[in-house]
Each structure stands twice: as structure tokens, then as C-alpha cells.
XYZ file of C-alpha atoms in Angstrom:
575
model
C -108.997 7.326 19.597
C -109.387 3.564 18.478
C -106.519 1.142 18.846
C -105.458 -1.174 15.902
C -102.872 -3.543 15.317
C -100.644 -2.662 11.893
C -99.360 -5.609 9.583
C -96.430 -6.206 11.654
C -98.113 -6.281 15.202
C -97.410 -3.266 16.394
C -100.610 -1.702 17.893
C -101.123 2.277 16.520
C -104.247 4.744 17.234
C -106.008 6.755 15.198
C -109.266 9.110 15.395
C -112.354 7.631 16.071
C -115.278 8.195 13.372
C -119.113 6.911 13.211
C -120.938 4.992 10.559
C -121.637 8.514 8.996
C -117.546 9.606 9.064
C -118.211 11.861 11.965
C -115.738 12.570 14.606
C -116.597 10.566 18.029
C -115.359 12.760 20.748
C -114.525 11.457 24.443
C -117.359 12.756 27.132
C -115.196 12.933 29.867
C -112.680 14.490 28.107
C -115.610 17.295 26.841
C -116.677 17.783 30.253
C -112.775 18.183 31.962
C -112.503 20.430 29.299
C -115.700 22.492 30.057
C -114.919 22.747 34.183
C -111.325 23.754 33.324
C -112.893 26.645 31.313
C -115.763 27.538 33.647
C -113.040 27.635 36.864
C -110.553 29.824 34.710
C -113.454 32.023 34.148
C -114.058 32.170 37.746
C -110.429 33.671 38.445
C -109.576 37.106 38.794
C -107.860 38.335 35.867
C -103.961 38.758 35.911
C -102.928 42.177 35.692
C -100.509 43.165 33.014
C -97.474 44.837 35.007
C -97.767 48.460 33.703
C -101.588 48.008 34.477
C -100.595 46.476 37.674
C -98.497 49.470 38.741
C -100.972 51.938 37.557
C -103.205 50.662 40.118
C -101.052 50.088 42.802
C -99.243 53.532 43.046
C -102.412 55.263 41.222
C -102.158 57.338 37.504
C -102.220 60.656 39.614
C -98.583 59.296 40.840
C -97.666 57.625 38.036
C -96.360 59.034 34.430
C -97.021 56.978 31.628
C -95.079 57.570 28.277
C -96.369 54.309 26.264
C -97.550 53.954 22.459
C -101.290 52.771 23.639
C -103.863 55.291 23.122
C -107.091 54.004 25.409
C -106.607 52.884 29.198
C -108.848 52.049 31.980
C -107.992 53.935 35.754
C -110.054 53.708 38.581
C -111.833 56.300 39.698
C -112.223 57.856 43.449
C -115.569 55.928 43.924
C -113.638 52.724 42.588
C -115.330 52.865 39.406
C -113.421 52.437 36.474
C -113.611 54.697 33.213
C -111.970 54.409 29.971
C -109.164 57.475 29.097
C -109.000 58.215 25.206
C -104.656 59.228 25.266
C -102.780 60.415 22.843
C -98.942 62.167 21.971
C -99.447 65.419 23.991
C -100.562 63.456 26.967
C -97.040 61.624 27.180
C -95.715 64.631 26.834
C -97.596 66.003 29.704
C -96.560 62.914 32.089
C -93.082 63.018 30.851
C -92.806 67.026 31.951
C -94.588 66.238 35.406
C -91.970 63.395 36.274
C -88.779 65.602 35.301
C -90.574 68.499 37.717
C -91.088 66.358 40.129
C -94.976 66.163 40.482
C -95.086 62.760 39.505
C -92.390 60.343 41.731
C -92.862 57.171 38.936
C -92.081 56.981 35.556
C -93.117 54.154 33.016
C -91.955 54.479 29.269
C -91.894 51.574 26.216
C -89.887 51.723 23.119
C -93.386 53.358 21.290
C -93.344 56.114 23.724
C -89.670 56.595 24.707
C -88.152 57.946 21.109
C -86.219 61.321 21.449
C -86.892 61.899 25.109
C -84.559 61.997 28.336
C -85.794 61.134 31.763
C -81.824 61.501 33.368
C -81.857 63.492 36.703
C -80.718 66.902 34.435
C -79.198 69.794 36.197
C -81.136 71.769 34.302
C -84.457 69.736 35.664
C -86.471 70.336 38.679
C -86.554 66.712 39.992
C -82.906 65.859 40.384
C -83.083 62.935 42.474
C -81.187 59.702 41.594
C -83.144 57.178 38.868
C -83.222 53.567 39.830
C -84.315 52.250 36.879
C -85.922 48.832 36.952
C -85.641 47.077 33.927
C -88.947 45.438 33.665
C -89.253 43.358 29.871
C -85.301 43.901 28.012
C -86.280 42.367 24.818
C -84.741 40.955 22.387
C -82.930 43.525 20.857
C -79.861 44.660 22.215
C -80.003 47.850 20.731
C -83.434 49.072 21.931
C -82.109 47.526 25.415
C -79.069 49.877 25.283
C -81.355 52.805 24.376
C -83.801 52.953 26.356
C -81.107 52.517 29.454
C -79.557 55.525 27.950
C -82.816 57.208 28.837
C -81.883 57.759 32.227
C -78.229 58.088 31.603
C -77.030 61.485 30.131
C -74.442 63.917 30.255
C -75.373 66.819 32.360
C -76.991 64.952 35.334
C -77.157 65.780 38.824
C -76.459 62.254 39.581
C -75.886 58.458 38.152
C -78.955 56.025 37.761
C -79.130 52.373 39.233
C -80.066 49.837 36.715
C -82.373 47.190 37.948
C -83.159 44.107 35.714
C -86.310 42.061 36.898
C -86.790 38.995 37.232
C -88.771 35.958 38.848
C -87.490 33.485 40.740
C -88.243 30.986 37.873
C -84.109 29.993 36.666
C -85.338 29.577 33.795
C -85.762 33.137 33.068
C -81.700 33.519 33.053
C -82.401 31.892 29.647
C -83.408 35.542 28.184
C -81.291 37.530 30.540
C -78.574 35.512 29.775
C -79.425 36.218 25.582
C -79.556 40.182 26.745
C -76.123 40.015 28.138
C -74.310 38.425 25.359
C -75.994 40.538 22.607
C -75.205 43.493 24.457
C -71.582 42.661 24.969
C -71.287 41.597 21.286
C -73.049 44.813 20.600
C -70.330 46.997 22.540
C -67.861 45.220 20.541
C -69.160 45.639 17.139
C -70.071 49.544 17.449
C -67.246 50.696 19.674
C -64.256 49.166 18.152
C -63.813 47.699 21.405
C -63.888 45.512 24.287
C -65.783 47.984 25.996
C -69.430 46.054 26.680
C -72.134 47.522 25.325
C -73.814 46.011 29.135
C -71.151 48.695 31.060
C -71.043 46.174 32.819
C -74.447 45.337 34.045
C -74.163 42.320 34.187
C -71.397 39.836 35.786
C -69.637 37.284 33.489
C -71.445 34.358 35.739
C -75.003 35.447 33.820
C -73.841 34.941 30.520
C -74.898 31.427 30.207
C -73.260 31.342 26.341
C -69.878 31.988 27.306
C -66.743 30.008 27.255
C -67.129 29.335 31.024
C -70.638 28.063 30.353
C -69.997 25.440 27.867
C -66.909 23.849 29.762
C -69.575 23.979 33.219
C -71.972 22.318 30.710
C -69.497 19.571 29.463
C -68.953 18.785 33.432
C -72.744 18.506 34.112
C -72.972 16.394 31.609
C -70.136 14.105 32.876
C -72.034 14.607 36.433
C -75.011 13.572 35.249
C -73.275 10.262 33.505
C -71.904 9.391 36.394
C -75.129 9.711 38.810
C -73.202 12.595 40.541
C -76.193 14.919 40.737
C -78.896 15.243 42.700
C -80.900 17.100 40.793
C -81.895 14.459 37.716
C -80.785 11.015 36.647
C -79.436 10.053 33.144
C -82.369 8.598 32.200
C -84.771 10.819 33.293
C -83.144 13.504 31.738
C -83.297 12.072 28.262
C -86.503 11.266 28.703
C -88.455 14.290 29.875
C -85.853 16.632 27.286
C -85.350 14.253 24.097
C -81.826 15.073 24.044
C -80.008 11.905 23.390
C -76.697 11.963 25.470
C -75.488 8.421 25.282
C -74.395 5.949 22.291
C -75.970 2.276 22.474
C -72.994 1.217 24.292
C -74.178 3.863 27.079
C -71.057 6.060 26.455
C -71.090 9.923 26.190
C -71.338 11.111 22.944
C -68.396 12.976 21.371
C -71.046 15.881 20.606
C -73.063 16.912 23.131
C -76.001 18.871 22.578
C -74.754 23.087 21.950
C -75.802 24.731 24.974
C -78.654 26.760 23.065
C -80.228 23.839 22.799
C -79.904 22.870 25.916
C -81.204 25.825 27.743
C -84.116 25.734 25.665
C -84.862 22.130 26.910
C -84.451 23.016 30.028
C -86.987 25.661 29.993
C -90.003 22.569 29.398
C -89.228 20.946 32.676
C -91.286 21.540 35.966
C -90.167 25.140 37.805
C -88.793 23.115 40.991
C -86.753 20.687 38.592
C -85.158 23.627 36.457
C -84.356 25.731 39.238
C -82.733 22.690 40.700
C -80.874 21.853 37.811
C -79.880 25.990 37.008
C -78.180 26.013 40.814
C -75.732 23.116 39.959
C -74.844 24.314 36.387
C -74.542 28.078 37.784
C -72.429 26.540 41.079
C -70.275 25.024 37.840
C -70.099 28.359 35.952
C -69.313 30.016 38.767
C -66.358 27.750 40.207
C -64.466 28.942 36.754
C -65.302 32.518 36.429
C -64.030 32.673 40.608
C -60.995 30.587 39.161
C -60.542 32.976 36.201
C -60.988 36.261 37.950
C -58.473 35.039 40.746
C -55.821 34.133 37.778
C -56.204 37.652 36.226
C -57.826 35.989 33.103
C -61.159 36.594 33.626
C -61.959 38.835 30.346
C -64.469 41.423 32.050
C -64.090 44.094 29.120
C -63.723 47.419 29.557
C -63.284 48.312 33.391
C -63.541 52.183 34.259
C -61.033 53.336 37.012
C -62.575 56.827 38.749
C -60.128 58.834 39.866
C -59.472 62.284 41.782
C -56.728 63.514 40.125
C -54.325 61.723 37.412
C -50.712 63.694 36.244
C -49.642 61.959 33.076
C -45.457 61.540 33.978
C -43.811 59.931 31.077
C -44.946 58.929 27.277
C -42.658 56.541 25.744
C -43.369 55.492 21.704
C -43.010 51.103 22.230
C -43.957 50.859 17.743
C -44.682 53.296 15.182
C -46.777 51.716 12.302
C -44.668 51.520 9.115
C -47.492 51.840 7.042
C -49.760 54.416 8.522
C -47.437 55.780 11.263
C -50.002 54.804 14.070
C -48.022 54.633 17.413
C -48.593 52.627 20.503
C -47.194 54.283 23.547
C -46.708 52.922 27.371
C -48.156 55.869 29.529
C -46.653 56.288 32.977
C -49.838 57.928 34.926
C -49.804 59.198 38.872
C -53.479 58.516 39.933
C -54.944 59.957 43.217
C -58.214 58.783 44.454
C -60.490 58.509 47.578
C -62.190 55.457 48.807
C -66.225 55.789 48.235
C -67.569 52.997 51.155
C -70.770 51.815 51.827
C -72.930 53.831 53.745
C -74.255 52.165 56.895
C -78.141 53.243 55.437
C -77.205 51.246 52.247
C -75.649 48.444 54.198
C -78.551 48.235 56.746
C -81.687 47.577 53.873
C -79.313 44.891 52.499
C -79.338 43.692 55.628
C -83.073 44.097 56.337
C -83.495 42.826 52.890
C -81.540 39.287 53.396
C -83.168 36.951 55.578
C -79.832 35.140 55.739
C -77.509 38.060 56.646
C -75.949 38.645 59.883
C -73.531 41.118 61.526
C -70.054 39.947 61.946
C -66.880 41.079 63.640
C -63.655 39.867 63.993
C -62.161 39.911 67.090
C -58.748 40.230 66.408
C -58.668 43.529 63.644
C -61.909 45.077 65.299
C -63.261 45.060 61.890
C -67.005 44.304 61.164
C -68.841 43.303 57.955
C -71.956 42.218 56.703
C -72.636 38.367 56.271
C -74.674 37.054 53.781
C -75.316 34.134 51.259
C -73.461 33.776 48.060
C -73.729 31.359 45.250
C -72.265 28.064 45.856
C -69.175 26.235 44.120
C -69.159 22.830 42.638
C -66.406 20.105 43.095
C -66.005 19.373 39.579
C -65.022 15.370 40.387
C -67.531 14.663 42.701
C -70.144 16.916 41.899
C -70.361 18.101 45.869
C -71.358 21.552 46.297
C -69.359 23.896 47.987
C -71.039 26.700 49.924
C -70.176 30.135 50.316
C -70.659 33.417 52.033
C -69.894 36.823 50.808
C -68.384 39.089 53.761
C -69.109 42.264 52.689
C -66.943 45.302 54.335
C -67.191 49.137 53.757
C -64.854 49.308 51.285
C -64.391 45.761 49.552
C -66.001 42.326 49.536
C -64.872 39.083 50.447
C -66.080 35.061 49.166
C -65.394 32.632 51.706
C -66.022 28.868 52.154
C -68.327 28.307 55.298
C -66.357 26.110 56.519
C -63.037 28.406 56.733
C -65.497 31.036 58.481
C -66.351 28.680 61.224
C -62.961 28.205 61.804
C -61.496 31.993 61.441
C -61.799 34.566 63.805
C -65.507 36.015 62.791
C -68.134 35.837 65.223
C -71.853 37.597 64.943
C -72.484 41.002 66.493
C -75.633 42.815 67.637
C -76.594 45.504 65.145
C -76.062 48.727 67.731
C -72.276 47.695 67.967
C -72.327 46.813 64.146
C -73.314 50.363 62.877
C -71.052 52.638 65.336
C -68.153 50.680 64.360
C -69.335 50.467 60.403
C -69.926 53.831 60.904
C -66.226 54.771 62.043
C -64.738 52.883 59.249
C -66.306 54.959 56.620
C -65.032 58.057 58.319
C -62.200 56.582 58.365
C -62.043 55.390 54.909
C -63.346 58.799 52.976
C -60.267 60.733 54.624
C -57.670 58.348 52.477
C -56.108 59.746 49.646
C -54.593 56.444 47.932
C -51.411 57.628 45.438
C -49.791 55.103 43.176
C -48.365 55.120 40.215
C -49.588 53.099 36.795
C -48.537 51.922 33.528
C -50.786 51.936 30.743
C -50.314 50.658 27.224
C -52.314 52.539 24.949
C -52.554 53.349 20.936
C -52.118 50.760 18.171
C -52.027 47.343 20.754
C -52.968 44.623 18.154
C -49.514 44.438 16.565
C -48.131 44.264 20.247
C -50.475 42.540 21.729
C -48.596 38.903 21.973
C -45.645 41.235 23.672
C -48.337 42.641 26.880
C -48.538 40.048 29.630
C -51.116 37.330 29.315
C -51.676 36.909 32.820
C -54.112 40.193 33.117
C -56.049 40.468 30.179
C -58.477 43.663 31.485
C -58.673 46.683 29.784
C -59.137 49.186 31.762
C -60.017 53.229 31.157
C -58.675 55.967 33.588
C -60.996 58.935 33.966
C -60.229 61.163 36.422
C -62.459 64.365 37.415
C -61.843 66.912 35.212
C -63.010 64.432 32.582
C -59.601 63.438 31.290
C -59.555 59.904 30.213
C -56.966 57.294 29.034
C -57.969 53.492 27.466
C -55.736 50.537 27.244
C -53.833 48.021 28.988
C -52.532 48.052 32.268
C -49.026 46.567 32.413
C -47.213 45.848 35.946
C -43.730 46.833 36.861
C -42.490 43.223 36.790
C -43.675 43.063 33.478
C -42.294 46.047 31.777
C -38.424 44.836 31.131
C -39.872 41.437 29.625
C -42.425 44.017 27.104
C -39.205 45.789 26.693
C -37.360 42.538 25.700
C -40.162 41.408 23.374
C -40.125 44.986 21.391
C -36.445 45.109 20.833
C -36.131 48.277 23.187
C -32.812 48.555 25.287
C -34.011 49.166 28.892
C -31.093 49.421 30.566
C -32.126 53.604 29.713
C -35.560 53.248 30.003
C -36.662 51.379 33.185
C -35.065 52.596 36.816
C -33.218 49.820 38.564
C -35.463 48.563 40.934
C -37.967 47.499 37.808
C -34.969 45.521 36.345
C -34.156 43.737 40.144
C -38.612 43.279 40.809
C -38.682 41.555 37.408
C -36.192 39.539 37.227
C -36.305 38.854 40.945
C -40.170 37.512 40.062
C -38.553 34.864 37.216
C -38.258 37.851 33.793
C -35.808 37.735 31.361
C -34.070 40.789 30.464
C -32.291 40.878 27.559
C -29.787 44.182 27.630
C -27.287 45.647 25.102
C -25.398 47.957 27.095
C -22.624 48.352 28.336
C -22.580 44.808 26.081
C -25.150 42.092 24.816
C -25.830 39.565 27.964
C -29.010 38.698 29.542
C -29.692 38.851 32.774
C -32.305 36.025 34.508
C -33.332 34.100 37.199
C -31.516 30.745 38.061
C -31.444 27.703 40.647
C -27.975 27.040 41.722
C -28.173 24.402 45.029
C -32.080 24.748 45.448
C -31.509 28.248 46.319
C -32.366 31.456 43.339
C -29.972 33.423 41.892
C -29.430 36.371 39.444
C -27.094 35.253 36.350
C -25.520 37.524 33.934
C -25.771 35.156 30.916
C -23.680 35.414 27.868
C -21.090 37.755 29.571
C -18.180 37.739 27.502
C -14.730 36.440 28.923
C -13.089 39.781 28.530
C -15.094 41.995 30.922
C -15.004 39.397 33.868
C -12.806 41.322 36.238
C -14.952 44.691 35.476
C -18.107 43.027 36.312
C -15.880 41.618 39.705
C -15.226 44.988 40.403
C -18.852 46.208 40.454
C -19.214 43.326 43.250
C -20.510 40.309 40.785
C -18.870 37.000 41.283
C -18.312 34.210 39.153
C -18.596 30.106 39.814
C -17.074 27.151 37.905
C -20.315 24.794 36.856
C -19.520 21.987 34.927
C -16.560 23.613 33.421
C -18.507 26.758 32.182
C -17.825 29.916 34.501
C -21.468 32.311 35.128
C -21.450 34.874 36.565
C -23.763 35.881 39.141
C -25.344 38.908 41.050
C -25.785 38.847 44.812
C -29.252 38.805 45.878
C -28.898 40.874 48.908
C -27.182 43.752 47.031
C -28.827 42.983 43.858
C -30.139 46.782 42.843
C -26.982 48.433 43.549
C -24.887 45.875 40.975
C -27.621 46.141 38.596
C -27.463 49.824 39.102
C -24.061 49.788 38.468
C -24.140 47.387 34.934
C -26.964 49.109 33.703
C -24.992 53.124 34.306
């Protein structure tokens, strides 16, 4: 290149050329160019991963179902040949894996169409698919087929779905696209919040969701503020082009969309985006934790397996005046056994983590498997907050390190770890857990605003004889307030000790019979109380007589329900 100075002083390059016009090239440049090439050439070649597999595992072991029509296996005297393929050959793999002779399967979109690889009762090879999902795509669709490949009705058993990935963050990029097209996907064809994912993926790897762009809007004011440790301000803008400051050196009011961002982040060095994806993902996580403690973490469609589930009660909440569609609130009995970890499962996990570690607690007996789980950020200070997951036969628990230092978990050798994990899952398979549910299902949207907002899962029932029901679940507590909101008298519908639970946790139940009062929670004094408001003046000595009593406040008389006898008055009123 040869440097000139334009008309206002500012010095510019442009090619260089000979007396003839021709191009003058750089010799060094020529002959770093011509080394690079002759080392690269020097390299082995990098396997593609279906060739890769092929000759790790061998084609005798391995059944390939792909659109390609030529290959290249190795022989037994290490020579390699090249095998012509074609339709009836897939078709020949694909029958050896579902008999069993062949323990691998590999299939592509091109050789997948119309077949089923799911462990069929009618098959001869019934074991349990773990399917690894190797290259997703970018089509949700094609993702959610081919995982219906190895999930059928009919099968012997369920698959385990795998996705694959490196341990380059940046990858979560396309995962992350996977996940939201496939729970937008769910949504579009099912009519529902049911994700087309079933829930392969956790809300934390959606990196387009709502809790993604408020953790992005917080690394940003991190980053402002020199909080991180990752990247400064100006390095940032500098290596990504995204301009995040005004001249004054203020944050913009809009930021860069998080699309953007991601795909930014994906040009950086490996060691700087992976450093960068654990303090944005420590963000996203702090308010999906936050969310799912709340009850407002929006997760979907949730299935609920159950033994055995007697429906007990129907009652109508709306009919439709247009089309007659009903909503109902279903009162279901559910029975169902606990399914714990096996101490085989639990043990590779364990073998698998370099980080895990047996722990028991001294004071329950109880044992459970440590190991590392992804950190939370303080949000002001940008200080990370580390975590471990205590994992237990039938539940897990997230804990801060520093409240498991100071609890009563200490580490275990791994003899004493499996006899007692090993007694807890006996001990866990013979309970039966029986409670009873409420489930709003039918025509929600009109009602929706009514159902509480403080659980916003939906949630299916299925129990084993295939039975299933789909809606909302709604609490006991909240029942007389969805009641309230509907213009249904519950003083009929709901037994006594919903009335006292709700109100008791701060409803308001509005009632018609025997007469129109409403019956809440109030602070007399600092201390709670149950008030009968709106109780006219005339029925004062009946409601007396049923063991209510009345107090003079600022020259109004209420009327109020004792709180230690609270279900028998309110069984009384509402008779």
C-alpha cells in the first residue's frame, strides 16, 4: 500500500501500482502467506463428526441413515476403500439398529423422512435411546422432527435428549436461537403454552427472553461503571463497534437489541467471550432463580405424572354467551410415587464431576451429592455469588457456599454415601403421596385476570391409564378470591376451612348469604383480625349469638370473628 496525504492533511493509503499499472505486492507478506499454506497442508485433516464416529466405533457398529451416496471406511488391513450407497442401504442400517445388531445409530434430515428409530415394543432392540443432538439447525421444525424420531407412542421406554455442544459460550448463541424458535413453535401449532422444546431446555438458555434483556441492561450498567472484570468500557467498544456512550460519556437511552449483541460477541477471542457469557449468564440466572422462587417464572406447559387421579367435583366458573364454551374448576385426587435417583445414576455424575463430593448432614442423617452450579451476580456491585447444587434422591437444592460452610453438611466417604443413598430410595419408592388439586380448565382467556397471578404455570395431569387434564392450577387460598372475582356465591361452594385459609392468608371474600357483607383481613392494635364488613345494624345480636363480637372504632361499630375459633363462626355464617 502507498501512503499519501489528501488536501486536508489527513494521510490515506491506497494500492501500490508500477510504471506499467501493475499491482506491487509485499514479499514478506507473499512468503507468510506461502508457509501458512505449506504448514496447513502439513496437518492432519479434521474429521467431519459423522466421519469421525464412523471411524471411531467402526461402520460394522455403526448404522448410517444419511442422504450421501459415496463414503470412505477403513478396511481390516487399514486401507481405505470408497462404498457406492444408496436408499436400500439406509434401509438396511436402519433395520439392523431397531434389531439390535447395530448398538449406534446416525440419521440427517435427507435420510430420516418417514422412519422411527423409538425403542418399539414391537422391535427387537428395546433398550432406552439417548439421543445426542449433534447439529439442531436452524429450523425449529426439522429440530422437533427429527427428536420425534426417537419418541413414539408404543415404546418400551422414554429417550434422553442430549444437545452438544463445545465449551466455546459462544455456541449458546445458536442453542439459545433453537430454544426460542422451538418454544414459539409450540405456541403457534398447539394453541398453547405448551413448548414445542417439552421442555428441553431451561428458561436460563434462552438468551432472547425477557430475563435476558433486563441481565443485558445490568451488564451494560456494569460495564459503565468498571464493575466487571471481564472487559472495560472502552475496550469493549472498541474490539465490537457497538457505540454505548453519548459524547458526554453517558449511557445511551438505546442500547444495542441483544441480537446484536450476541452476534458481536461471537468476534471476540474464545477466553474473552466465555468470560464475558459467565457474568451475563450469572445475571440471567439471578432473575430466572428470583422468578421461579416468586411462582412467576413462565416455564410453559409442565406435565404432572401420576399413579392414579379420581376426578371429585366439576363446577361450571363461565359459560360463553356467544358460543356456549365453558370454563370449569376441576377438583382432582392425585396419587403418585416418588421416582429417585438411582445410586448407579448418581455415582457417573459423580465420577463425571471433578468438583463433586459426597455430603451428609449430621443432624437428619441425610446424604446428597455436591456439585458446582452456575453462579449469581450482585446486580449493584457486579460481585459474583457462587453456588452449589445439593442434589438428594428425590429433589435438588441451590445453595450459596457460604451458607454451606456454615450449615450442618460435612463430606462423606463414598462406601457410607451409597448404603445410606441407597436406603433412601427404598425408602422413597414405598411412598404413596395423596393430595388433592384444583385445576382450572376450558375457556381461561375470558377469566384469566380472575386466576391468581402469583403462579402463572400451566400444568397437565396425566395419570397412568392415559387420562389427562390441561390448565391452571389454582390453590385453596385462592379459590374464594376466584370466586369473588366471577360473581359466584361461595358461601355453597367452598367448605369452611377454604373460606378461614384464605382469608386468614389476607383474601377478600365477598358473600351474599345469609346477607351481602364481606368478610377480610384487618389490623386492629398491630395484631390481625377477621372483620365482617358491611354487616347491617339489624342482624348484630344474631351474629353475637354465633360467638362474633363487635368493637366501637372511631364511632363506627365492626364486627369481628375470633381467630382462635374462626372456622366454627364462619361455619356457622356461611350454614
Amino acid at each position: 500500500m502507498r501512503v499519501f496525504t489528501d488536501d486536508t492533511g489527513t494521510p490515506r493509503s491506497m494500492p501500490m501500482v508500477d510504471d506499467n499499472g501493475h499491482p506491487v505486492y509485499n514479499p514478506e507478506a507473499q512468503a507468510a502467506r506461502d508457509a501458512l499454506i505449506e504448514k496447513l497442508c502439513a496437518m492432519p485433516p479434521i474429521m467431519s463428526a459423522l466421519d469421525a464416529l464412523l471411524e471411531h466405533f467402526g461402520h460394522d457398529n455403526v448404522a448410517e441413515v444419511t442422504g450421501r451416496t459415496k463414503r470412505l471406511i477403513s478396511a481390516s488391513d487399514g486401507r481405505q476403500k470408497l462404498e457406492s450407497r444408496s436408499a436400500r442401504t439406509s434401509r438396511a442400517d436402519a433395520a439392523a439398529f431397531m434389531a439390535g445388531n447395530k448398538r449406534i445409530l446416525v440419521f440427517s434430515d435427507a435420510g430420516g423422512t418417514g422412519r422411527s428409530y423409538h425403542a418399539s415394543l414391537d422391535a427387537a432392540n428395546q433398550e432406552q435411546r439417548v439421543h445426542l443432538l449433534l447439529e439442531p439447525g436452524w429450523r425449529a421444525d426439522r429440530a422437533i422432527q427429527g427428536l420425534g424420531r426417537t419418541h413414539r407412542t408404543h415404546q418400551a421406554t422414554t429417550p434422553l435428549f442430549r444437545p452438544v455442544t463445545t465449551d466455546c459460550k459462544g455456541e449458546l448463541r445458536f442453542t439459545s436461537t433453537i430454544a426460542r424458535r422451538l418454544d414459539s413453535l409450540g405456541a403457534l401449532t398447539r394453541g398453547q403454552r405448551q413448548t414445542g422444546g417439552q421442555g428441553l431446555f431451561d428458561p436460563a438458555d434462552n438468551l432472547e427472553s425477557e430475563y435476558a434483556r433486563a441481565a443485558l441492561l445490568s451488564w451494560f450498567d456494569l460495564l459503565a461503571m468498571g464493575k466487571l472484570t471481564s472487559v472495560t468500557l472502552d475496550d469493549f467498544q472498541h474490539r465490537t463497534g457497538l457505540e454505548l456512550v453519548d459524547k458526554d460519556g453517558v449511557l445511551k437511552d438505546e442500547m444495542p437489541p441483544i441480537q446484536r449483541w450476541l452476534n458481536r460477541i461471537l468476534a471476540l477471542p474464545i477466553a474473552l467471550q466465555n468470560t464475558i457469557f459467565d457474568e451475563f449468564l450469572a445475571l440471567i440466572e439471578t432473575r430466572v432463580s428470583a422468578a421461579r422462587e416468586a411462582g412467576r417464572l413462565d416455564v410453559g406447559v409442565e406435565t404432572i405424572m401420576v399413579d392414579k387421579a379420581t376426578l371429585i367435583e366439576d363446577s361450571v366458573l363461565r359459560t360463553d354467551p356467544l358460543t356456549g364454551a365453558t370454563s370449569h374448576l376441576l377438583t382432582i385426587e392425585i396419587a403418585r410415587r416418588r421416582n429417585p435417583v438411582s445410586l448407579d445414576r448418581i455415582l457417573r455424575i459423580a465420577d463425571g464431576d471433578g468438583s463433586a463430593a459426597f455430603m451428609i448432614n449430621h443432624k437428619s442423617g441425610k446424604v446428597a451429592l455436591r456439585t458446582r452450579a452456575r453462579a449469581l451476580m450482585e446486580e449493584k456491585e457486579g460481585t459474583p455469588i457462587p453456588r452449589v447444587e445439593m442434589m438428594r434422591p428425590t429433589r435438588s437444592d441451590y445453595m450459596r457456599e457460604h451458607d454451606l460452610f456454615e450449615s450442618s453438611w460435612e463430606e462423606v466417604d463414598r462406601q457410607a454415601f451409597s448404603a445410606i443413598w441407597s436406603t433412601e430410595v427404598e425408602a422413597a419408592r414405598q411412598i404413596v403421596e395423596s393430595e388433592t388439586v384444583r385445576l382450572a380448565t376450558g375457556l381461561l382467556l375470558p377469566i384469566w385476570s380472575a386466576l391468581p397471578s402469583d403462579h402463572l404455570a400451566v400444568n397437565r395431569i396425566v395419570d397412568a391409564e392415559g387420562r389427562s387434564w390441561l390448565g391452571r392450577l389454582v390453590f385453596d387460598d385462592h379459590v374464594p378470591q376466584l370466586y369473588t372475582k366471577l360473581g359466584i356465591d361461595c358461601a355453597g361452594a367452598l367448605p369452611v376451612e377454604a373460606v378461614a385459609k384464605a382469608v386468614t392468608a389476607g383474601r377478600t371474600i365477598d358473600i351474599s348469604r345469609p346477607f351481602a357483607l364481606t368478610i377480610r383481613r384487618s389490623l386492629v392494635n398491630g395484631s390481625p383480625r377477621i372483620e365482617l364488613a358491611g354487616a347491617p345494624h339489624d342482624r348484630l345480636p344474631w351474629l353475637k349469638s354465633i360467638g362474633c363480637f363487635t368493637e366501637v372504632i372511631q364511632y363506627r361499630t365492626r364486627v369481628f370473628v375470633p381467630m382462635g375459633s374462626a372456622e366454627a363462626v364462619l361455619g356457622l355464617l356461611l350454614a
